[in-house]
Amino acid sequence: MNPTLFHHPHGVTAVDTEYLHPGHAASHIIQDAGRAAFVDVGTNYSVPYLLAALQKLGVAREAVDYVFLTHVHLDHAGGAGRLVQELPNARAVLHPRGAPHMIDPEKLIAGSKVVYGEERFHRLYGELVPIPAARVQVAQDGERYRLGRRELELIHTPGHALHHFAVVDTAHASIFPGDTFGISYREMDSSRGAFITPTTTPTQFDPAQLIASIDRMAGYKPEAMYLMHFSRVVDVPRLAAVLKAQINEFVRFAERHADAQDRYAAIRADMLELWLNLAREHGAPLSDTQITELLQNDLDLNTQGLIVWLDRRKRS
Ligand SMILES: [Zn+2]
């Protein structure tokens, strides 16, 4: 097992969780004064890579105090039950609305099977292991955690999911936003910096909440954001503006096609066109075909999430 590690400032290491393909999803390890924490962990299949990463970094399993799970989407938290079994002193930290789903993952499994289908679910995630309630700690908005000599603040950041938090490391101007600050693949980097897109995955996407959460995080004036997809980005004010503009565009697409015969195809086509135009303006070093392939999964999930949002809004 040879994990791919990316070493960042202030004791932060990204580990490729090997989900879907390399460069897609990163778990982060924060080290401070001999103690360590994970922020998001990937799936069951990621766990061997994470344990190998600890070994490579010279961190004992006993030295891990926390497994912070920004939200319970399975590419972030699916491996948490198995990982916690290997870390004798770690507590899994979750949003109050997320914790019950990791203690009893039945609903989570059923919900994810609706999105992915039975066969794909098993291939991607395997058997989810519940986290014993005694190992779970619930984080209220603004709660602070001590890791070694540093203090981490957990803030609730709804919008991508209702049960989402971000981990703020104020002293080091860093935030671990889970999926609240979008997706930015390193393959799309250009001389202008990072290319970023919001993630509006089912089933709790809410545009107003997501924009408010982006503003709240940007308000800390972080130097870097450590995204799950994929790791460190800087130039946060520009990226925040780009994300908010795209969220508003997505809402326009969804509303424009709300009554179309094939809403899915129409919304997806608009999103792809927007992304290809933005990528060209950005000078992304990939062809349209490569970009379409790289972003295909996000196009699908974002479109599904927008449709769920349209239907939810209709009902309320
Ligand atoms: Zn997510």
PDB file of C-alpha atoms and ligand atoms in Angstrom:
ATOM      1  CA  MET A   1       0.000   0.000   0.000  1.00  0.00           C
ATOM      2  CA  ASN A   2       1.696   3.173  -1.157  1.00  0.00           C
ATOM      3  CA  PRO A   3      -0.392   6.248  -0.352  1.00  0.00           C
ATOM      4  CA  THR A   4       0.019   9.427  -2.401  1.00  0.00           C
ATOM      5  CA  LEU A   5       0.719  12.298  -0.023  1.00  0.00           C
ATOM      6  CA  PHE A   6       0.817  16.051  -0.599  1.00  0.00           C
ATOM      7  CA  HIS A   7       2.658  18.060   2.037  1.00  0.00           C
ATOM      8  CA  HIS A   8       1.201  21.502   2.770  1.00  0.00           C
ATOM      9  CA  PRO A   9       2.186  24.253   5.261  1.00  0.00           C
ATOM     10  CA  HIS A  10       1.252  24.247   8.965  1.00  0.00           C
ATOM     11  CA  GLY A  11       1.345  20.485   9.516  1.00  0.00           C
ATOM     12  CA  VAL A  12      -1.291  19.653   6.904  1.00  0.00           C
ATOM     13  CA  THR A  13      -0.973  16.593   4.661  1.00  0.00           C
ATOM     14  CA  ALA A  14      -3.409  15.564   1.953  1.00  0.00           C
ATOM     15  CA  VAL A  15      -3.832  11.834   1.289  1.00  0.00           C
ATOM     16  CA  ASP A  16      -5.374  10.675  -1.970  1.00  0.00           C
ATOM     17  CA  THR A  17      -8.305   8.456  -0.936  1.00  0.00           C
ATOM     18  CA  GLU A  18      -8.176   6.695  -4.328  1.00  0.00           C
ATOM     19  CA  TYR A  19     -11.918   7.287  -4.830  1.00  0.00           C
ATOM     20  CA  LEU A  20     -13.009   7.065  -8.515  1.00  0.00           C
ATOM     21  CA  HIS A  21      -9.555   8.076  -9.785  1.00  0.00           C
ATOM     22  CA  PRO A  22      -6.350   9.649  -8.437  1.00  0.00           C
ATOM     23  CA  GLY A  23      -6.692  13.381  -7.849  1.00  0.00           C
ATOM     24  CA  HIS A  24     -10.434  13.175  -7.173  1.00  0.00           C
ATOM     25  CA  ALA A  25     -10.732  13.062  -3.377  1.00  0.00           C
ATOM     26  CA  ALA A  26      -8.339  13.989  -0.567  1.00  0.00           C
ATOM     27  CA  SER A  27      -8.492  13.257   3.128  1.00  0.00           C
ATOM     28  CA  HIS A  28      -6.488  15.701   5.250  1.00  0.00           C
ATOM     29  CA  ILE A  29      -4.319  14.930   8.253  1.00  0.00           C
ATOM     30  CA  ILE A  30      -3.521  17.819  10.602  1.00  0.00           C
ATOM     31  CA  GLN A  31      -0.529  17.319  12.912  1.00  0.00           C
ATOM     32  CA  ASP A  32       0.301  19.434  15.930  1.00  0.00           C
ATOM     33  CA  ALA A  33       2.668  18.796  18.832  1.00  0.00           C
ATOM     34  CA  GLY A  34       2.576  15.022  18.486  1.00  0.00           C
ATOM     35  CA  ARG A  35      -1.193  14.774  18.052  1.00  0.00           C
ATOM     36  CA  ALA A  36      -3.155  14.331  14.835  1.00  0.00           C
ATOM     37  CA  ALA A  37      -6.635  14.571  13.340  1.00  0.00           C
ATOM     38  CA  PHE A  38      -8.294  13.569  10.102  1.00  0.00           C
ATOM     39  CA  VAL A  39     -10.688  15.823   8.235  1.00  0.00           C
ATOM     40  CA  ASP A  40     -12.874  13.538   6.093  1.00  0.00           C
ATOM     41  CA  VAL A  41     -11.733  10.035   5.327  1.00  0.00           C
ATOM     42  CA  GLY A  42     -13.088   8.693   2.039  1.00  0.00           C
ATOM     43  CA  THR A  43     -14.667   5.260   1.735  1.00  0.00           C
ATOM     44  CA  ASN A  44     -14.002   1.821   3.227  1.00  0.00           C
ATOM     45  CA  TYR A  45     -11.551   1.257   0.386  1.00  0.00           C
ATOM     46  CA  SER A  46      -9.611   4.402   1.417  1.00  0.00           C
ATOM     47  CA  VAL A  47      -8.887   3.213   4.967  1.00  0.00           C
ATOM     48  CA  PRO A  48      -5.734   1.174   4.118  1.00  0.00           C
ATOM     49  CA  TYR A  49      -4.287   4.239   2.373  1.00  0.00           C
ATOM     50  CA  LEU A  50      -5.021   6.439   5.395  1.00  0.00           C
ATOM     51  CA  LEU A  51      -3.386   3.988   7.817  1.00  0.00           C
ATOM     52  CA  ALA A  52      -0.369   3.727   5.515  1.00  0.00           C
ATOM     53  CA  ALA A  53      -0.232   7.532   5.393  1.00  0.00           C
ATOM     54  CA  LEU A  54      -0.045   7.706   9.203  1.00  0.00           C
ATOM     55  CA  GLN A  55       2.807   5.211   9.138  1.00  0.00           C
ATOM     56  CA  LYS A  56       4.642   7.156   6.433  1.00  0.00           C
ATOM     57  CA  LEU A  57       4.267  10.347   8.504  1.00  0.00           C
ATOM     58  CA  GLY A  58       5.484   8.582  11.660  1.00  0.00           C
ATOM     59  CA  VAL A  59       2.177   9.185  13.452  1.00  0.00           C
ATOM     60  CA  ALA A  60       1.108   6.408  15.848  1.00  0.00           C
ATOM     61  CA  ARG A  61      -2.524   5.323  15.561  1.00  0.00           C
ATOM     62  CA  GLU A  62      -2.850   6.173  19.286  1.00  0.00           C
ATOM     63  CA  ALA A  63      -1.914   9.802  18.524  1.00  0.00           C
ATOM     64  CA  VAL A  64      -5.044  10.492  16.480  1.00  0.00           C
ATOM     65  CA  ASP A  65      -7.511  12.438  18.627  1.00  0.00           C
ATOM     66  CA  TYR A  66     -10.272  13.241  16.127  1.00  0.00           C
ATOM     67  CA  VAL A  67     -11.865  12.129  12.918  1.00  0.00           C
ATOM     68  CA  PHE A  68     -13.739  15.249  11.803  1.00  0.00           C
ATOM     69  CA  LEU A  69     -16.480  14.333   9.320  1.00  0.00           C
ATOM     70  CA  THR A  70     -17.653  17.513   7.580  1.00  0.00           C
ATOM     71  CA  HIS A  71     -20.820  15.715   6.432  1.00  0.00           C
ATOM     72  CA  VAL A  72     -22.008  12.157   5.927  1.00  0.00           C
ATOM     73  CA  HIS A  73     -21.846  11.878   2.124  1.00  0.00           C
ATOM     74  CA  LEU A  74     -20.107   8.564   1.586  1.00  0.00           C
ATOM     75  CA  ASP A  75     -17.100   9.837  -0.371  1.00  0.00           C
ATOM     76  CA  HIS A  76     -16.291  11.815   2.821  1.00  0.00           C
ATOM     77  CA  ALA A  77     -17.473   9.610   5.667  1.00  0.00           C
ATOM     78  CA  GLY A  78     -18.104   6.124   4.239  1.00  0.00           C
ATOM     79  CA  GLY A  79     -14.884   4.711   5.705  1.00  0.00           C
ATOM     80  CA  ALA A  80     -15.208   6.352   9.134  1.00  0.00           C
ATOM     81  CA  GLY A  81     -16.571   3.292  10.965  1.00  0.00           C
ATOM     82  CA  ARG A  82     -13.722   1.106   9.815  1.00  0.00           C
ATOM     83  CA  LEU A  83     -11.106   3.791  10.424  1.00  0.00           C
ATOM     84  CA  VAL A  84     -12.275   4.517  13.977  1.00  0.00           C
ATOM     85  CA  GLN A  85     -11.867   0.801  14.778  1.00  0.00           C
ATOM     86  CA  GLU A  86      -8.144   1.219  14.015  1.00  0.00           C
ATOM     87  CA  LEU A  87      -7.657   4.428  16.046  1.00  0.00           C
ATOM     88  CA  PRO A  88      -8.071   3.600  19.748  1.00  0.00           C
ATOM     89  CA  ASN A  89      -8.190   7.190  21.037  1.00  0.00           C
ATOM     90  CA  ALA A  90     -10.050   8.940  18.229  1.00  0.00           C
ATOM     91  CA  ARG A  91     -13.528  10.361  18.475  1.00  0.00           C
ATOM     92  CA  ALA A  92     -15.602  10.878  15.348  1.00  0.00           C
ATOM     93  CA  VAL A  93     -16.891  14.453  15.355  1.00  0.00           C
ATOM     94  CA  LEU A  94     -20.141  15.168  13.501  1.00  0.00           C
ATOM     95  CA  HIS A  95     -22.871  17.757  13.072  1.00  0.00           C
ATOM     96  CA  PRO A  96     -25.865  17.028  15.347  1.00  0.00           C
ATOM     97  CA  ARG A  97     -27.953  16.152  12.257  1.00  0.00           C
ATOM     98  CA  GLY A  98     -25.200  13.933  10.803  1.00  0.00           C
ATOM     99  CA  ALA A  99     -24.214  11.932  13.902  1.00  0.00           C
ATOM    100  CA  PRO A 100     -27.316   9.677  14.050  1.00  0.00           C
ATOM    101  CA  HIS A 101     -26.622   8.523  10.469  1.00  0.00           C
ATOM    102  CA  MET A 102     -23.133   7.283  11.282  1.00  0.00           C
ATOM    103  CA  ILE A 103     -24.279   5.530  14.463  1.00  0.00           C
ATOM    104  CA  ASP A 104     -27.074   3.829  12.510  1.00  0.00           C
ATOM    105  CA  PRO A 105     -26.242   4.077   8.797  1.00  0.00           C
ATOM    106  CA  GLU A 106     -29.366   2.291   7.520  1.00  0.00           C
ATOM    107  CA  LYS A 107     -31.066   5.423   6.146  1.00  0.00           C
ATOM    108  CA  LEU A 108     -27.803   6.644   4.685  1.00  0.00           C
ATOM    109  CA  ILE A 109     -27.322   3.369   2.824  1.00  0.00           C
ATOM    110  CA  ALA A 110     -30.886   3.446   1.480  1.00  0.00           C
ATOM    111  CA  GLY A 111     -30.552   7.103   0.395  1.00  0.00           C
ATOM    112  CA  SER A 112     -27.217   6.506  -1.338  1.00  0.00           C
ATOM    113  CA  LYS A 113     -28.560   3.468  -3.173  1.00  0.00           C
ATOM    114  CA  VAL A 114     -31.240   5.725  -4.654  1.00  0.00           C
ATOM    115  CA  VAL A 115     -28.509   8.020  -6.031  1.00  0.00           C
ATOM    116  CA  TYR A 116     -26.020   5.355  -7.146  1.00  0.00           C
ATOM    117  CA  GLY A 117     -28.032   2.155  -7.659  1.00  0.00           C
ATOM    118  CA  GLU A 118     -27.447  -1.080  -5.745  1.00  0.00           C
ATOM    119  CA  GLU A 119     -24.560  -2.478  -7.780  1.00  0.00           C
ATOM    120  CA  ARG A 120     -22.590   0.778  -8.083  1.00  0.00           C
ATOM    121  CA  PHE A 121     -23.159   1.472  -4.378  1.00  0.00           C
ATOM    122  CA  HIS A 122     -21.390  -1.756  -3.408  1.00  0.00           C
ATOM    123  CA  ARG A 123     -18.569  -1.229  -5.842  1.00  0.00           C
ATOM    124  CA  LEU A 124     -17.966   2.326  -4.578  1.00  0.00           C
ATOM    125  CA  TYR A 125     -18.600   1.957  -0.836  1.00  0.00           C
ATOM    126  CA  GLY A 126     -18.764  -1.676   0.318  1.00  0.00           C
ATOM    127  CA  GLU A 127     -20.334  -2.498   3.708  1.00  0.00           C
ATOM    128  CA  LEU A 128     -20.752   0.535   5.947  1.00  0.00           C
ATOM    129  CA  VAL A 129     -19.542  -0.027   9.514  1.00  0.00           C
ATOM    130  CA  PRO A 130     -21.544   1.871  12.174  1.00  0.00           C
ATOM    131  CA  ILE A 131     -19.586   4.058  14.609  1.00  0.00           C
ATOM    132  CA  PRO A 132     -20.379   3.145  18.255  1.00  0.00           C
ATOM    133  CA  ALA A 133     -22.289   6.029  19.869  1.00  0.00           C
ATOM    134  CA  ALA A 134     -19.655   6.253  22.622  1.00  0.00           C
ATOM    135  CA  ARG A 135     -17.029   7.138  20.008  1.00  0.00           C
ATOM    136  CA  VAL A 136     -19.134   9.938  18.455  1.00  0.00           C
ATOM    137  CA  GLN A 137     -19.009  13.545  19.544  1.00  0.00           C
ATOM    138  CA  VAL A 138     -21.523  16.101  18.318  1.00  0.00           C
ATOM    139  CA  ALA A 139     -20.252  19.577  17.379  1.00  0.00           C
ATOM    140  CA  GLN A 140     -22.428  22.626  17.948  1.00  0.00           C
ATOM    141  CA  ASP A 141     -21.907  25.735  15.833  1.00  0.00           C
ATOM    142  CA  GLY A 142     -18.796  27.591  16.957  1.00  0.00           C
ATOM    143  CA  GLU A 143     -17.496  24.779  19.179  1.00  0.00           C
ATOM    144  CA  ARG A 144     -13.710  24.677  19.666  1.00  0.00           C
ATOM    145  CA  TYR A 145     -11.447  21.623  19.735  1.00  0.00           C
ATOM    146  CA  ARG A 146      -7.875  21.483  20.982  1.00  0.00           C
ATOM    147  CA  LEU A 147      -5.434  19.505  18.850  1.00  0.00           C
ATOM    148  CA  GLY A 148      -1.902  19.524  20.285  1.00  0.00           C
ATOM    149  CA  ARG A 149      -1.228  23.231  20.728  1.00  0.00           C
ATOM    150  CA  ARG A 150      -3.722  24.504  18.175  1.00  0.00           C
ATOM    151  CA  GLU A 151      -7.378  25.323  18.402  1.00  0.00           C
ATOM    152  CA  LEU A 152      -9.872  24.374  15.719  1.00  0.00           C
ATOM    153  CA  GLU A 153     -13.301  25.978  15.446  1.00  0.00           C
ATOM    154  CA  LEU A 154     -16.192  24.047  13.932  1.00  0.00           C
ATOM    155  CA  ILE A 155     -18.815  26.157  12.202  1.00  0.00           C
ATOM    156  CA  HIS A 156     -22.077  24.919  10.733  1.00  0.00           C
ATOM    157  CA  THR A 157     -22.131  25.512   6.980  1.00  0.00           C
ATOM    158  CA  PRO A 158     -25.404  24.358   5.394  1.00  0.00           C
ATOM    159  CA  GLY A 159     -26.075  24.643   1.651  1.00  0.00           C
ATOM    160  CA  HIS A 160     -24.378  21.608   0.139  1.00  0.00           C
ATOM    161  CA  ALA A 161     -25.881  19.529   2.939  1.00  0.00           C
ATOM    162  CA  LEU A 162     -27.940  20.636   5.919  1.00  0.00           C
ATOM    163  CA  HIS A 163     -25.747  18.643   8.311  1.00  0.00           C
ATOM    164  CA  HIS A 164     -22.435  20.135   7.198  1.00  0.00           C
ATOM    165  CA  PHE A 165     -19.660  21.803   9.190  1.00  0.00           C
ATOM    166  CA  ALA A 166     -16.320  23.331   8.261  1.00  0.00           C
ATOM    167  CA  VAL A 167     -13.141  23.158  10.339  1.00  0.00           C
ATOM    168  CA  VAL A 168     -11.530  26.569  10.833  1.00  0.00           C
ATOM    169  CA  ASP A 169      -7.890  26.888  11.888  1.00  0.00           C
ATOM    170  CA  THR A 170      -7.817  30.639  12.495  1.00  0.00           C
ATOM    171  CA  ALA A 171      -4.204  30.823  13.704  1.00  0.00           C
ATOM    172  CA  HIS A 172      -2.977  29.297  10.437  1.00  0.00           C
ATOM    173  CA  ALA A 173      -5.487  31.039   8.137  1.00  0.00           C
ATOM    174  CA  SER A 174      -6.770  27.672   6.915  1.00  0.00           C
ATOM    175  CA  ILE A 175     -10.268  26.248   6.480  1.00  0.00           C
ATOM    176  CA  PHE A 176     -11.322  22.676   5.725  1.00  0.00           C
ATOM    177  CA  PRO A 177     -14.703  23.273   4.091  1.00  0.00           C
ATOM    178  CA  GLY A 178     -15.706  19.733   3.067  1.00  0.00           C
ATOM    179  CA  ASP A 179     -17.894  20.327   0.005  1.00  0.00           C
ATOM    180  CA  THR A 180     -19.152  23.800   1.000  1.00  0.00           C
ATOM    181  CA  PHE A 181     -16.433  25.592  -0.978  1.00  0.00           C
ATOM    182  CA  GLY A 182     -16.887  23.601  -4.174  1.00  0.00           C
ATOM    183  CA  ILE A 183     -14.693  21.330  -6.241  1.00  0.00           C
ATOM    184  CA  SER A 184     -11.393  22.253  -7.841  1.00  0.00           C
ATOM    185  CA  TYR A 185      -9.325  19.652  -9.686  1.00  0.00           C
ATOM    186  CA  ARG A 186      -5.625  20.349  -9.968  1.00  0.00           C
ATOM    187  CA  GLU A 187      -5.663  19.212 -13.646  1.00  0.00           C
ATOM    188  CA  MET A 188      -7.637  22.390 -14.422  1.00  0.00           C
ATOM    189  CA  ASP A 189      -5.105  24.804 -12.873  1.00  0.00           C
ATOM    190  CA  SER A 190      -3.812  27.490 -15.216  1.00  0.00           C
ATOM    191  CA  SER A 191      -1.600  30.575 -14.885  1.00  0.00           C
ATOM    192  CA  ARG A 192      -4.735  32.240 -13.451  1.00  0.00           C
ATOM    193  CA  GLY A 193      -4.782  29.706 -10.609  1.00  0.00           C
ATOM    194  CA  ALA A 194      -7.533  27.278  -9.639  1.00  0.00           C
ATOM    195  CA  PHE A 195     -10.721  26.557 -11.611  1.00  0.00           C
ATOM    196  CA  ILE A 196     -13.630  25.953  -9.231  1.00  0.00           C
ATOM    197  CA  THR A 197     -17.240  24.764  -9.427  1.00  0.00           C
ATOM    198  CA  PRO A 198     -19.955  24.467  -6.756  1.00  0.00           C
ATOM    199  CA  THR A 199     -21.267  21.048  -5.791  1.00  0.00           C
ATOM    200  CA  THR A 200     -25.066  20.802  -5.574  1.00  0.00           C
ATOM    201  CA  THR A 201     -25.321  17.051  -4.901  1.00  0.00           C
ATOM    202  CA  PRO A 202     -28.709  15.597  -3.737  1.00  0.00           C
ATOM    203  CA  THR A 203     -30.601  15.841  -1.509  1.00  0.00           C
ATOM    204  CA  GLN A 204     -30.153  18.969   0.590  1.00  0.00           C
ATOM    205  CA  PHE A 205     -28.715  21.564  -1.793  1.00  0.00           C
ATOM    206  CA  ASP A 206     -30.014  25.049  -0.935  1.00  0.00           C
ATOM    207  CA  PRO A 207     -28.633  27.987  -2.925  1.00  0.00           C
ATOM    208  CA  ALA A 208     -29.277  30.740  -0.357  1.00  0.00           C
ATOM    209  CA  GLN A 209     -27.723  28.682   2.451  1.00  0.00           C
ATOM    210  CA  LEU A 210     -24.738  27.749   0.314  1.00  0.00           C
ATOM    211  CA  ILE A 211     -24.011  31.371  -0.597  1.00  0.00           C
ATOM    212  CA  ALA A 212     -24.351  32.418   3.056  1.00  0.00           C
ATOM    213  CA  SER A 213     -21.927  29.659   4.117  1.00  0.00           C
ATOM    214  CA  ILE A 214     -19.367  30.686   1.468  1.00  0.00           C
ATOM    215  CA  ASP A 215     -19.595  34.289   2.722  1.00  0.00           C
ATOM    216  CA  ARG A 216     -19.221  33.179   6.326  1.00  0.00           C
ATOM    217  CA  MET A 217     -16.056  31.186   5.561  1.00  0.00           C
ATOM    218  CA  ALA A 218     -14.586  33.928   3.342  1.00  0.00           C
ATOM    219  CA  GLY A 219     -15.192  36.306   6.275  1.00  0.00           C
ATOM    220  CA  TYR A 220     -12.332  34.600   8.150  1.00  0.00           C
ATOM    221  CA  LYS A 221     -10.029  35.768   5.326  1.00  0.00           C
ATOM    222  CA  PRO A 222      -8.295  32.401   5.039  1.00  0.00           C
ATOM    223  CA  GLU A 223      -5.119  32.112   3.040  1.00  0.00           C
ATOM    224  CA  ALA A 224      -5.981  28.552   1.970  1.00  0.00           C
ATOM    225  CA  MET A 225      -8.965  26.235   1.694  1.00  0.00           C
ATOM    226  CA  TYR A 226      -8.351  22.485   1.862  1.00  0.00           C
ATOM    227  CA  LEU A 227     -11.091  20.909  -0.266  1.00  0.00           C
ATOM    228  CA  MET A 228     -11.939  17.234  -0.373  1.00  0.00           C
ATOM    229  CA  HIS A 229     -11.973  17.565  -4.186  1.00  0.00           C
ATOM    230  CA  PHE A 230      -9.010  18.311  -4.459  1.00  0.00           C
ATOM    231  CA  SER A 231      -6.994  19.772  -1.580  1.00  0.00           C
ATOM    232  CA  ARG A 232      -5.320  23.174  -1.303  1.00  0.00           C
ATOM    233  CA  VAL A 233      -6.562  26.286  -3.098  1.00  0.00           C
ATOM    234  CA  VAL A 234      -5.603  29.907  -2.439  1.00  0.00           C
ATOM    235  CA  ASP A 235      -6.919  33.225  -3.816  1.00  0.00           C
ATOM    236  CA  VAL A 236     -10.050  32.647  -1.749  1.00  0.00           C
ATOM    237  CA  PRO A 237     -11.878  35.953  -2.475  1.00  0.00           C
ATOM    238  CA  ARG A 238     -11.766  35.314  -6.254  1.00  0.00           C
ATOM    239  CA  LEU A 239     -12.915  31.713  -5.813  1.00  0.00           C
ATOM    240  CA  ALA A 240     -15.765  32.752  -3.487  1.00  0.00           C
ATOM    241  CA  ALA A 241     -17.014  35.222  -6.115  1.00  0.00           C
ATOM    242  CA  VAL A 242     -16.786  32.591  -8.874  1.00  0.00           C
ATOM    243  CA  LEU A 243     -18.693  30.032  -6.780  1.00  0.00           C
ATOM    244  CA  LYS A 244     -21.494  32.437  -5.902  1.00  0.00           C
ATOM    245  CA  ALA A 245     -21.908  33.558  -9.525  1.00  0.00           C
ATOM    246  CA  GLN A 246     -22.155  29.923 -10.654  1.00  0.00           C
ATOM    247  CA  ILE A 247     -24.699  29.033  -7.968  1.00  0.00           C
ATOM    248  CA  ASN A 248     -26.884  31.868  -9.239  1.00  0.00           C
ATOM    249  CA  GLU A 249     -26.440  30.615 -12.816  1.00  0.00           C
ATOM    250  CA  PHE A 250     -27.418  27.086 -11.788  1.00  0.00           C
ATOM    251  CA  VAL A 251     -30.601  28.432 -10.182  1.00  0.00           C
ATOM    252  CA  ARG A 252     -31.424  30.229 -13.442  1.00  0.00           C
ATOM    253  CA  PHE A 253     -30.857  26.995 -15.415  1.00  0.00           C
ATOM    254  CA  ALA A 254     -33.065  25.018 -13.054  1.00  0.00           C
ATOM    255  CA  GLU A 255     -35.856  27.598 -13.140  1.00  0.00           C
ATOM    256  CA  ARG A 256     -35.675  27.992 -16.923  1.00  0.00           C
ATOM    257  CA  HIS A 257     -36.138  24.258 -17.447  1.00  0.00           C
ATOM    258  CA  ALA A 258     -38.400  23.510 -14.465  1.00  0.00           C
ATOM    259  CA  ASP A 259     -41.272  22.486 -16.763  1.00  0.00           C
ATOM    260  CA  ALA A 260     -39.227  21.094 -19.655  1.00  0.00           C
ATOM    261  CA  GLN A 261     -40.004  17.592 -20.903  1.00  0.00           C
ATOM    262  CA  ASP A 262     -36.481  16.406 -20.088  1.00  0.00           C
ATOM    263  CA  ARG A 263     -35.361  18.717 -17.295  1.00  0.00           C
ATOM    264  CA  TYR A 264     -32.339  16.590 -16.564  1.00  0.00           C
ATOM    265  CA  ALA A 265     -30.876  16.775 -20.072  1.00  0.00           C
ATOM    266  CA  ALA A 266     -31.641  20.491 -20.433  1.00  0.00           C
ATOM    267  CA  ILE A 267     -30.131  21.562 -17.093  1.00  0.00           C
ATOM    268  CA  ARG A 268     -27.106  19.335 -17.605  1.00  0.00           C
ATOM    269  CA  ALA A 269     -26.467  20.725 -21.097  1.00  0.00           C
ATOM    270  CA  ASP A 270     -26.594  24.328 -19.810  1.00  0.00           C
ATOM    271  CA  MET A 271     -24.187  23.502 -16.979  1.00  0.00           C
ATOM    272  CA  LEU A 272     -21.734  21.820 -19.324  1.00  0.00           C
ATOM    273  CA  GLU A 273     -21.823  24.771 -21.715  1.00  0.00           C
ATOM    274  CA  LEU A 274     -21.197  27.194 -18.841  1.00  0.00           C
ATOM    275  CA  TRP A 275     -18.267  25.119 -17.556  1.00  0.00           C
ATOM    276  CA  LEU A 276     -16.648  24.753 -20.975  1.00  0.00           C
ATOM    277  CA  ASN A 277     -16.906  28.515 -21.542  1.00  0.00           C
ATOM    278  CA  LEU A 278     -15.498  29.301 -18.096  1.00  0.00           C
ATOM    279  CA  ALA A 279     -12.704  26.742 -18.533  1.00  0.00           C
ATOM    280  CA  ARG A 280     -11.697  28.284 -21.873  1.00  0.00           C
ATOM    281  CA  GLU A 281     -11.678  31.797 -20.352  1.00  0.00           C
ATOM    282  CA  HIS A 282      -9.617  30.409 -17.481  1.00  0.00           C
ATOM    283  CA  GLY A 283      -7.084  28.882 -19.856  1.00  0.00           C
ATOM    284  CA  ALA A 284      -7.483  25.376 -18.448  1.00  0.00           C
ATOM    285  CA  PRO A 285      -4.880  23.146 -20.109  1.00  0.00           C
ATOM    286  CA  LEU A 286      -7.361  20.420 -21.190  1.00  0.00           C
ATOM    287  CA  SER A 287      -9.440  19.861 -24.321  1.00  0.00           C
ATOM    288  CA  ASP A 288     -13.242  20.147 -24.211  1.00  0.00           C
ATOM    289  CA  THR A 289     -13.451  16.348 -24.396  1.00  0.00           C
ATOM    290  CA  GLN A 290     -11.072  15.915 -21.464  1.00  0.00           C
ATOM    291  CA  ILE A 291     -12.942  18.527 -19.424  1.00  0.00           C
ATOM    292  CA  THR A 292     -16.298  16.887 -20.176  1.00  0.00           C
ATOM    293  CA  GLU A 293     -14.914  13.557 -19.030  1.00  0.00           C
ATOM    294  CA  LEU A 294     -13.273  14.955 -15.892  1.00  0.00           C
ATOM    295  CA  LEU A 295     -16.427  16.810 -14.816  1.00  0.00           C
ATOM    296  CA  GLN A 296     -18.959  14.185 -15.930  1.00  0.00           C
ATOM    297  CA  ASN A 297     -19.649  12.814 -12.454  1.00  0.00           C
ATOM    298  CA  ASP A 298     -20.099  16.323 -11.015  1.00  0.00           C
ATOM    299  CA  LEU A 299     -22.400  17.301 -13.886  1.00  0.00           C
ATOM    300  CA  ASP A 300     -24.601  14.285 -13.139  1.00  0.00           C
ATOM    301  CA  LEU A 301     -24.721  14.817  -9.368  1.00  0.00           C
ATOM    302  CA  ASN A 302     -25.197  18.592  -9.630  1.00  0.00           C
ATOM    303  CA  THR A 303     -28.078  18.166 -12.072  1.00  0.00           C
ATOM    304  CA  GLN A 304     -29.735  15.561  -9.825  1.00  0.00           C
ATOM    305  CA  GLY A 305     -29.340  17.905  -6.852  1.00  0.00           C
ATOM    306  CA  LEU A 306     -30.907  20.841  -8.707  1.00  0.00           C
ATOM    307  CA  ILE A 307     -33.902  18.702  -9.685  1.00  0.00           C
ATOM    308  CA  VAL A 308     -34.391  17.542  -6.092  1.00  0.00           C
ATOM    309  CA  TRP A 309     -34.227  21.201  -5.047  1.00  0.00           C
ATOM    310  CA  LEU A 310     -36.833  22.237  -7.685  1.00  0.00           C
ATOM    311  CA  ASP A 311     -39.211  19.521  -6.490  1.00  0.00           C
ATOM    312  CA  ARG A 312     -38.685  20.357  -2.823  1.00  0.00           C
ATOM    313  CA  ARG A 313     -39.397  24.019  -3.528  1.00  0.00           C
ATOM    314  CA  LYS A 314     -42.571  23.137  -5.427  1.00  0.00           C
ATOM    315  CA  ARG A 315     -43.863  21.207  -2.413  1.00  0.00           C
ATOM    316  CA  SER A 316     -43.179  23.929   0.129  1.00  0.00           C
TER     317      SER A 316
HETATM  318 ZN    ZN B   1     -20.884  16.058  -0.318  1.00  0.00          ZN
END
